[in-house]
CSV table of C-alpha atoms (C1' of nucleotides) in Angstrom, one decimal:
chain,number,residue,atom,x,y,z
A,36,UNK,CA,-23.1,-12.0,24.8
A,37,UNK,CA,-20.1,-15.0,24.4
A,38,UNK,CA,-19.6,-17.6,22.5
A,39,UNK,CA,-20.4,-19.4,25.4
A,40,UNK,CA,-23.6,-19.4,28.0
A,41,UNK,CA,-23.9,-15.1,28.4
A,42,UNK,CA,-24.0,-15.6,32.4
A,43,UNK,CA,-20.5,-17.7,32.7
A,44,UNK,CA,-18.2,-15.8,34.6
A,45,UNK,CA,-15.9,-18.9,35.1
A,46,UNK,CA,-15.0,-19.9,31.6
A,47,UNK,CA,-15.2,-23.7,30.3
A,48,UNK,CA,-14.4,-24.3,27.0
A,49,UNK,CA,-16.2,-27.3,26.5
A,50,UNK,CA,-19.5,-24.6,26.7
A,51,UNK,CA,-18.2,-22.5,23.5
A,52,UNK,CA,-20.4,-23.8,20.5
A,53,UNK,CA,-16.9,-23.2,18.5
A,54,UNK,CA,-15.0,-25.7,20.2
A,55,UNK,CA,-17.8,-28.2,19.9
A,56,UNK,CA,-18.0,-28.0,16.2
A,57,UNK,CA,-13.4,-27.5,16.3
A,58,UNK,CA,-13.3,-30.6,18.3
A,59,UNK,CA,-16.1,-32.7,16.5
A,60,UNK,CA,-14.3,-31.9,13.1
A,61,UNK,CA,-11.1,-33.0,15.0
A,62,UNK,CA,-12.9,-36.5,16.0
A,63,UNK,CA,-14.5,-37.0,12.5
A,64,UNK,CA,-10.8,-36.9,10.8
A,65,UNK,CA,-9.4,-39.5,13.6
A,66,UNK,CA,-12.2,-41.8,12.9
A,67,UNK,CA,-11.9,-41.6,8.8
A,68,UNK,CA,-8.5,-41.4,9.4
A,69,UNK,CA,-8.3,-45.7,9.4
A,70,UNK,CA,-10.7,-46.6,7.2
A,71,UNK,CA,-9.6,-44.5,4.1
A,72,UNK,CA,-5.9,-45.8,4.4
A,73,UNK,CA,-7.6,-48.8,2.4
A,74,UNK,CA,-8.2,-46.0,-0.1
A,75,UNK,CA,-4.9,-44.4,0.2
A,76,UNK,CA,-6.5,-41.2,0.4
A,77,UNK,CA,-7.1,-38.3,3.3
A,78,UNK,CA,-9.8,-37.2,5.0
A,79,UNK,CA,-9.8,-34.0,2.7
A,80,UNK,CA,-9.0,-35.9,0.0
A,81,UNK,CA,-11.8,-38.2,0.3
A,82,UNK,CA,-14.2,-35.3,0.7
A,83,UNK,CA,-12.8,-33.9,-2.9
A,84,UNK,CA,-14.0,-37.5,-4.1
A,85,UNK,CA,-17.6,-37.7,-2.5
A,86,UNK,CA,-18.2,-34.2,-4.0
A,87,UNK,CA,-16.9,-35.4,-7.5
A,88,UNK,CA,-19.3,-38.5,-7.3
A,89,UNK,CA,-22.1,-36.2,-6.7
A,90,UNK,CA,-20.8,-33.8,-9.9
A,91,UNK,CA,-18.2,-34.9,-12.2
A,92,UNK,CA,-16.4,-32.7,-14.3
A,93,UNK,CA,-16.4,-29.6,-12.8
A,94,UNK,CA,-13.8,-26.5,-12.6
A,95,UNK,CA,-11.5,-25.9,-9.7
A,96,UNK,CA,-13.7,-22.9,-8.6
A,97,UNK,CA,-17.5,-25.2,-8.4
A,98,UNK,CA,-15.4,-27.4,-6.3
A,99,UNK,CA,-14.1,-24.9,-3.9
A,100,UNK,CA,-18.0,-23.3,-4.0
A,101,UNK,CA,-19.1,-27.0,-3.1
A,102,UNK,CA,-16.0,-27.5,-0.7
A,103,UNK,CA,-16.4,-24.4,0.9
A,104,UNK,CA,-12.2,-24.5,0.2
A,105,UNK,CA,-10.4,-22.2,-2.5
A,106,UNK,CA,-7.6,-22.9,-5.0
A,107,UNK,CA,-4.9,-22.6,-2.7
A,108,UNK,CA,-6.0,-25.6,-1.0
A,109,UNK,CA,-7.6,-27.5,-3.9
A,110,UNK,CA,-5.1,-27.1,-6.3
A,111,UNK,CA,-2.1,-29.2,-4.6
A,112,UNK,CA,-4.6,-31.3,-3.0
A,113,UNK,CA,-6.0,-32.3,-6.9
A,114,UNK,CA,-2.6,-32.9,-7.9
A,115,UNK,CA,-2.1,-35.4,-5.6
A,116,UNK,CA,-5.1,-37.5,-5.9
A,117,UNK,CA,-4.1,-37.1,-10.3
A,118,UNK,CA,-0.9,-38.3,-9.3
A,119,UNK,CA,-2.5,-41.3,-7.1
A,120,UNK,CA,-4.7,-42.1,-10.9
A,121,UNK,CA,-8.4,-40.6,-9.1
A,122,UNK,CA,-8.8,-37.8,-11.7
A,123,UNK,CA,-7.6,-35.6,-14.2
A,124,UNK,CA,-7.0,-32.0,-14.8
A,125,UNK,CA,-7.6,-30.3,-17.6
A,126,UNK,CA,-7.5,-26.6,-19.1
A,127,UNK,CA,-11.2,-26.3,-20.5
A,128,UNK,CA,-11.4,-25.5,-24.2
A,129,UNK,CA,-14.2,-22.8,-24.0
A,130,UNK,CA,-12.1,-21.0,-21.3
A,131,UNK,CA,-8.5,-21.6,-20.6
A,132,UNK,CA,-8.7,-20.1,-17.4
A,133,UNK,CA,-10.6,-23.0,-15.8
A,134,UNK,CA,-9.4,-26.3,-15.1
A,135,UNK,CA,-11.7,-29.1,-15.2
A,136,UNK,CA,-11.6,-31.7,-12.6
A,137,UNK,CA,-12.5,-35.2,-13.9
A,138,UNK,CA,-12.9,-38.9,-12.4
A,139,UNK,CA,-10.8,-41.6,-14.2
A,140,UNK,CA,-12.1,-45.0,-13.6
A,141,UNK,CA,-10.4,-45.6,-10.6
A,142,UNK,CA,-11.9,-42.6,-9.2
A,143,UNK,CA,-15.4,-43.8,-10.1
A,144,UNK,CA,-14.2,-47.6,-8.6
A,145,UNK,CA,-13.3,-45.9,-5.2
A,146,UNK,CA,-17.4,-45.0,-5.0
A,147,UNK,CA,-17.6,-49.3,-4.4
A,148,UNK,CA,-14.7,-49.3,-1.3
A,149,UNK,CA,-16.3,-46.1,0.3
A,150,UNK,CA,-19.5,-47.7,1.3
A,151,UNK,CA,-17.3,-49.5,3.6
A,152,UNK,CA,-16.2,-46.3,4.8
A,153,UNK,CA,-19.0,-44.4,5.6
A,154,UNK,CA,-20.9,-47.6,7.1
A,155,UNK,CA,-17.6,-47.4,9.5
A,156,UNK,CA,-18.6,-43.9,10.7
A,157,UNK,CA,-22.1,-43.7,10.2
A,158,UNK,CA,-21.9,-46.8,13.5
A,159,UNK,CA,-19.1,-44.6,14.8
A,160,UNK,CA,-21.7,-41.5,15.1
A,161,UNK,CA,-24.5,-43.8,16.5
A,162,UNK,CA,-27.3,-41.4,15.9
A,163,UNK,CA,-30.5,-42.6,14.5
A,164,UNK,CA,-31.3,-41.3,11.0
A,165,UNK,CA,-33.9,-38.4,11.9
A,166,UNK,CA,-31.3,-36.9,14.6
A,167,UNK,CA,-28.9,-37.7,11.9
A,168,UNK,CA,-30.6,-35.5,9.4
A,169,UNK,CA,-31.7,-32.7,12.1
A,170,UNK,CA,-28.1,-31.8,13.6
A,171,UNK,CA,-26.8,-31.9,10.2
A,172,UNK,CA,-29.4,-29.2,8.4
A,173,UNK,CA,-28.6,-27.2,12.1
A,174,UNK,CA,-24.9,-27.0,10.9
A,175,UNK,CA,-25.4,-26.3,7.5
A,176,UNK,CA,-27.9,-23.3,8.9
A,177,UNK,CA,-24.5,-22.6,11.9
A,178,UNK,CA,-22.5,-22.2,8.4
A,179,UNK,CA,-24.7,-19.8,6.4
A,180,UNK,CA,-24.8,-17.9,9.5
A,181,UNK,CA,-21.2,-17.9,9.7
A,182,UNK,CA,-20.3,-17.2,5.9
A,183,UNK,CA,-23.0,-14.6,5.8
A,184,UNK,CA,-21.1,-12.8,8.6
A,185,UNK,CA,-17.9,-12.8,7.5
A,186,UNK,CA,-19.3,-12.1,4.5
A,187,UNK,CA,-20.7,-8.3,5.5
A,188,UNK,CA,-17.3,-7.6,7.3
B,115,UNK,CA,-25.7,-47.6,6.2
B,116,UNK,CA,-23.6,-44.4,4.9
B,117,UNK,CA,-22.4,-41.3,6.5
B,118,UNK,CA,-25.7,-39.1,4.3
B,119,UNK,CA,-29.1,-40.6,4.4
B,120,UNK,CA,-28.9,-43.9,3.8
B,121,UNK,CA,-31.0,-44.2,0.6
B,122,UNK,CA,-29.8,-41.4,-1.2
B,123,UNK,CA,-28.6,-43.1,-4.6
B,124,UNK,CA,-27.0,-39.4,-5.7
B,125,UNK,CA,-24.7,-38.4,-3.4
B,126,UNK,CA,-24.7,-34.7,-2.0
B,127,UNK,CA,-21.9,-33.7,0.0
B,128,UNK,CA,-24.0,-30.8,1.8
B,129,UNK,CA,-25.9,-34.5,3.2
B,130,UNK,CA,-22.7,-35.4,5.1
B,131,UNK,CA,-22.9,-34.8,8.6
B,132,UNK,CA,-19.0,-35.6,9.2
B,133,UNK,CA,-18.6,-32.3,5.5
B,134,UNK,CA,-21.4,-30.0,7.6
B,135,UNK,CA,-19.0,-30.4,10.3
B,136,UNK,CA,-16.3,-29.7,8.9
B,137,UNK,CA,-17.2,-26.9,6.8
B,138,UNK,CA,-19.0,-25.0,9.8
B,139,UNK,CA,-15.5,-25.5,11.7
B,140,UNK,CA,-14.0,-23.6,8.8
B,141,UNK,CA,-16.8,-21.0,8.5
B,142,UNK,CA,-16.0,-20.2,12.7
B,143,UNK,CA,-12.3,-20.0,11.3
B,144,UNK,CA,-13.2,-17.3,9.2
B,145,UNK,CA,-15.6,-15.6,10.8
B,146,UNK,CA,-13.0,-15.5,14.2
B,147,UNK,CA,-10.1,-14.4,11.9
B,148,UNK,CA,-10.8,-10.7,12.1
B,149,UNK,CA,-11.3,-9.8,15.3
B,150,UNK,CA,-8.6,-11.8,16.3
B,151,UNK,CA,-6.5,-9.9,14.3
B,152,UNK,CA,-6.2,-7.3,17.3
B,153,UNK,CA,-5.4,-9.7,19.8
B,154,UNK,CA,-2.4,-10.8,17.1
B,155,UNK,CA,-3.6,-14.3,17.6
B,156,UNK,CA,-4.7,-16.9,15.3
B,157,UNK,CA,-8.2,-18.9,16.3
B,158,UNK,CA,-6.0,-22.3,17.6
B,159,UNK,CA,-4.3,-20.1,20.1
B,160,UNK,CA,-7.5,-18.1,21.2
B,161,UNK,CA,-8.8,-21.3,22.2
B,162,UNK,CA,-5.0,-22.4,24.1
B,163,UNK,CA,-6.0,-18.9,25.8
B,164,UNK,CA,-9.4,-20.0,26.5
B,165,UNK,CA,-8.9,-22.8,27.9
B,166,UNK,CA,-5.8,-21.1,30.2
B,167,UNK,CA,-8.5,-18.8,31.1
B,168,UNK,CA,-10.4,-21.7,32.4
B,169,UNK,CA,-7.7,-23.3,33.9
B,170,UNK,CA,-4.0,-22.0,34.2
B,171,UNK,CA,-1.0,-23.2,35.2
B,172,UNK,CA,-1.5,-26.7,33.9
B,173,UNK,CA,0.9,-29.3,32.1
B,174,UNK,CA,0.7,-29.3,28.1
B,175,UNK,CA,-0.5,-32.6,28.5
B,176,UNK,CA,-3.6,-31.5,30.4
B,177,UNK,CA,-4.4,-28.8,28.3
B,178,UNK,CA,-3.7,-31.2,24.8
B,179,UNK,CA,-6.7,-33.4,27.2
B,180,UNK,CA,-8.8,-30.1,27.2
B,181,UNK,CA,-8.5,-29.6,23.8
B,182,UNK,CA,-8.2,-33.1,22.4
B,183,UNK,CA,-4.7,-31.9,21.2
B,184,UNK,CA,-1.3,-33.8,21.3
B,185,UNK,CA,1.9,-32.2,22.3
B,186,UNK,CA,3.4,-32.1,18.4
B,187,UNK,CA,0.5,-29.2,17.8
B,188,UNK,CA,1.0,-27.7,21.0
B,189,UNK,CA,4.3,-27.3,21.7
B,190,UNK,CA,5.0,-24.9,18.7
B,191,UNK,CA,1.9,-23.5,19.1
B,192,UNK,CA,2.7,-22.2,23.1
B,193,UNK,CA,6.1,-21.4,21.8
B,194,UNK,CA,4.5,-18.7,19.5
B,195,UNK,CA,2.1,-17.7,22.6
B,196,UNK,CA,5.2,-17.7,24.8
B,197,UNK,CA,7.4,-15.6,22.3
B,198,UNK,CA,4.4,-13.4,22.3
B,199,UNK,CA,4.2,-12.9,26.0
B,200,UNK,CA,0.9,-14.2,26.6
B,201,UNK,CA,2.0,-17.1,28.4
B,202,UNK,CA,5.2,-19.2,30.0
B,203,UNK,CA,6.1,-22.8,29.6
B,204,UNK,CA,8.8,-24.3,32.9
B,205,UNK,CA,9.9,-27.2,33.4
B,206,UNK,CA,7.6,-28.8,36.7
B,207,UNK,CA,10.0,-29.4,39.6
B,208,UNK,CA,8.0,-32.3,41.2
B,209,UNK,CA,7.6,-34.1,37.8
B,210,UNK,CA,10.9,-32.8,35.8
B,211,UNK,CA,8.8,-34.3,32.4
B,212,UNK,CA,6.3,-31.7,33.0
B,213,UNK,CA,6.0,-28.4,31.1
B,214,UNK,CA,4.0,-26.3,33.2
B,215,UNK,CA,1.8,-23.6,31.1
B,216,UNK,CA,1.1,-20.4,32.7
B,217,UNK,CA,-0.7,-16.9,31.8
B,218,UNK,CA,1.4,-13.7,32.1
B,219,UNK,CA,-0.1,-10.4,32.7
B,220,UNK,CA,-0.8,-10.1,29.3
B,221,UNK,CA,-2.0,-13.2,29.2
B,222,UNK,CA,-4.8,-12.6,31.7
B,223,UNK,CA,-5.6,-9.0,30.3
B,224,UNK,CA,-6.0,-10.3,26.8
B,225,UNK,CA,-9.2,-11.6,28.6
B,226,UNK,CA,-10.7,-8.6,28.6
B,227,UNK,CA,-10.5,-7.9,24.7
B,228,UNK,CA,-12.2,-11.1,24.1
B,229,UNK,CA,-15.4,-10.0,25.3
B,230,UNK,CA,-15.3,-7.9,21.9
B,231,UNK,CA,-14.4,-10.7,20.0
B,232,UNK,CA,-16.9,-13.2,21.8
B,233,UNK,CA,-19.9,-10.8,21.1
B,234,UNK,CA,-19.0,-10.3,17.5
B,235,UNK,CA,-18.9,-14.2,17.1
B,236,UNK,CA,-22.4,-14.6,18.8
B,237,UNK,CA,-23.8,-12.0,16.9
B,238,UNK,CA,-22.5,-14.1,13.8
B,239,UNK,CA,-23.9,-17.6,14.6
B,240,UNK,CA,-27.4,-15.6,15.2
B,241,UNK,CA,-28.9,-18.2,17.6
B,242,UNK,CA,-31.2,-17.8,20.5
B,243,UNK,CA,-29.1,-19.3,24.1
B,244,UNK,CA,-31.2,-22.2,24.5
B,245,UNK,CA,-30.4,-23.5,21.4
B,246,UNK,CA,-27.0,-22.6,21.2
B,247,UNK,CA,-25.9,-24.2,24.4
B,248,UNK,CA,-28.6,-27.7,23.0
B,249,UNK,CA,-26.4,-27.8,19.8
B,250,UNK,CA,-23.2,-27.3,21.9
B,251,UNK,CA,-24.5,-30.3,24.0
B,252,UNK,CA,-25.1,-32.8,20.8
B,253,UNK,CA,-22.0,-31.8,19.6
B,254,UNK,CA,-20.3,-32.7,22.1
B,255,UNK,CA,-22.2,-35.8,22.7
B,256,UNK,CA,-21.2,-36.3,19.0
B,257,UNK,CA,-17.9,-36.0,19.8
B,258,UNK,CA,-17.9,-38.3,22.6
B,259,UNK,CA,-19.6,-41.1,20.0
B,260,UNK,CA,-16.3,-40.4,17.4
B,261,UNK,CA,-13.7,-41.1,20.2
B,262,UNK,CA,-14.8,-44.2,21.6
B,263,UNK,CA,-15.0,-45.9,18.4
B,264,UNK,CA,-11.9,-44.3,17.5
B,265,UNK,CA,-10.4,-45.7,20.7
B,266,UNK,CA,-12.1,-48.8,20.0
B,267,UNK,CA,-10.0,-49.5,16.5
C,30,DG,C1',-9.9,-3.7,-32.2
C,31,DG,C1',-7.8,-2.2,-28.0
C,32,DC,C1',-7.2,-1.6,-23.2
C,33,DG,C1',-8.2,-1.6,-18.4
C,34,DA,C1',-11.0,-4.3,-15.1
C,35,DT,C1',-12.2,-8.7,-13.8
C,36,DC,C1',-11.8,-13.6,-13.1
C,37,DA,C1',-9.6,-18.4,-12.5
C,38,DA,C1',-6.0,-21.0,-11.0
C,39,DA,C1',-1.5,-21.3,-9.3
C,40,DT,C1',2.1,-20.0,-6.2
C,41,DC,C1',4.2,-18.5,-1.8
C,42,DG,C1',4.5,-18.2,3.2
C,43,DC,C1',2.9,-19.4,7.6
C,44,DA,C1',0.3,-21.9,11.0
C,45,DC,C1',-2.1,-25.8,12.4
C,46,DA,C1',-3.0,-31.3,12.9
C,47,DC,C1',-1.2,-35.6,13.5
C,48,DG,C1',1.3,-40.3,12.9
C,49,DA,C1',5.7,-41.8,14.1
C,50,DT,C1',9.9,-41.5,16.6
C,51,DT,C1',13.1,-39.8,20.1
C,52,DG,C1',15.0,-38.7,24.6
C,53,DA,C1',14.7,-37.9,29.3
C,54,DA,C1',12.4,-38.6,33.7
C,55,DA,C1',9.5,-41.3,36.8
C,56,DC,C1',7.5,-45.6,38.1
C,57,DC,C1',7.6,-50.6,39.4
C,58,DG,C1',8.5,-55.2,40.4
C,59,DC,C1',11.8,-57.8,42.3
D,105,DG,C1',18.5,-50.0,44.2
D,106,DC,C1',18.3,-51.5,39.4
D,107,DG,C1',16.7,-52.6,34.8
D,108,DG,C1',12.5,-52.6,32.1
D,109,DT,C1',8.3,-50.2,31.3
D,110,DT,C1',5.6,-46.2,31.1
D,111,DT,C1',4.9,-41.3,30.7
D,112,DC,C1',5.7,-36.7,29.0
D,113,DA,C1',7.2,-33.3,25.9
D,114,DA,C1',9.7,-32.4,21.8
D,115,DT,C1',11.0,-33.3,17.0
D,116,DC,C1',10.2,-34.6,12.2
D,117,DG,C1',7.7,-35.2,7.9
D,118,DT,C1',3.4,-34.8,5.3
D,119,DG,C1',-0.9,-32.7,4.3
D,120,DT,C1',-4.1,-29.4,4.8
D,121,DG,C1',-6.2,-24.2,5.3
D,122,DC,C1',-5.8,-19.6,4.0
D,123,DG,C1',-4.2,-14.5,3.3
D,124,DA,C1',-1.7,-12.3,-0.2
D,125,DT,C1',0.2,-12.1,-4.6
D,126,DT,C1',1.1,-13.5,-9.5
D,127,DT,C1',0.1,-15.0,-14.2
D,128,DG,C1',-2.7,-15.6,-17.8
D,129,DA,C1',-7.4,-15.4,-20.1
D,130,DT,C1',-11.7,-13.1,-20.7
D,131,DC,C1',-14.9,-9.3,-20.5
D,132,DG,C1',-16.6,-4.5,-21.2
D,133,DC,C1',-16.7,-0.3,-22.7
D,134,DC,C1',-15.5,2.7,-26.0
DNA sequence: GGCGATCAAATCGCACACGATTGAAACCGC
DNA sequence: GCGGTTTCAATCGTGTGCGATTTGATCGCC
């Protein structure tokens, strides 16, 4: 019926399944927030990074599709981490309208400092690996959900 | 050991919990955008309503507490709420550093509309009450986990 | 081969988030 | 009471997100 509980006539925020996942985002960019300095690199930024050491050398667009984030928000965010020396950009040859997104060396080196990283916040989360796994396939369901609803509207 | 499965040796961002997340905050984003639309709000003020529905005529302080927000996103936030006439922001007499945050009639009324929007967003996430309000719990639990050991460093 | 539709990235404008700083009010120990 | 500390909101600068539009390249249909 609500976001939250159907029956709650007196309204708590904390019970709205949005908020949770608002808030939780929220929390995960404060606790990256320290590590990454190290890196020299935002939370965003960082994500643009782990996606690009799972698939190097792909267009704008397959970054957005993996990112769930479009050109408007990629595009000044990539330029930032090519001015920083973590990629390049380049117009592709077979189709000028792309732009391929590339990992210099010191893009690849980064991999090496974020174990550090992620060792910081997999302690912060302190969730055993199952539970780990479970709540994160839940959300990726919460998302499809989501998309495929704002999707058909 | 990492923030994905530990012994994943290729990395997959849809692993992450902290990019699952984040990406299911965006999806809610998106999916809230349109039926806000009516209310002439934008999804970070439907929650500042929210909450004020919960709990009105508190400090900005109080409600930055309820929504793990600080006073440099709020302040211009309620300013657009208060321009909009959904809400006032005085000065407290007892504690003259207060701001003291309180729902107009419009305000209050706009409760009513956000049944709509509420049911449209349930209908979106697609998930049976118990489960809803068990992931709602672990997020939050999450949540809890990422601001201790953000308090901690 | 030519032209309208489509597609990819960039650009623009606005609204969050948040670290850092500022300024004013209240508190506190003496 | 009075000066230092703490608290609260506001301000500033930077970096996302995203709707809407623009620009340029490709595709499709003839």
């Amino acid at each position: 019926m609500t976001d939250a509980p159907p029956e709650t006539a007196d309204i708590r925020i904390e019970d709205f399944l949005c908020f949770a996942v608002y808030s939780a985002g929220h929390a995960f960019n404060r606790v990256y927030r320290r590590p990454l300095e190290r890196l020299g690199v935002t939370y965003p930024q960082f994500l643009v990074l782990v996606a690009l050491w799972g698939e190097d050398g792909v267009s704008v667009g397959r970054l957005g599709e993996a990112l769930s984030l479009d050109s408007n928000t990629l595009t000044p965010l990539l330029k930032r981490l090519e001015a920083m020396g973590f990629l390049t950009r380049r117009r592709s040859h077979e189709d000028e309208r792309r732009v391929v997104v590339a990992l210099t060396d010191k893009g690849r080196a980064a991999k090496g400092e974020a174990g550090d990283v992620m060792r910081c916040v997999f302690d912060a989360v302190g969730l055993p690996a199952p539970q780990f796994a479970r709540l994160t396939g839940e959300l990726r369901a919460l998302r499809a959900s989501l998309e495929r609803a704002a999707a058909a509207a």
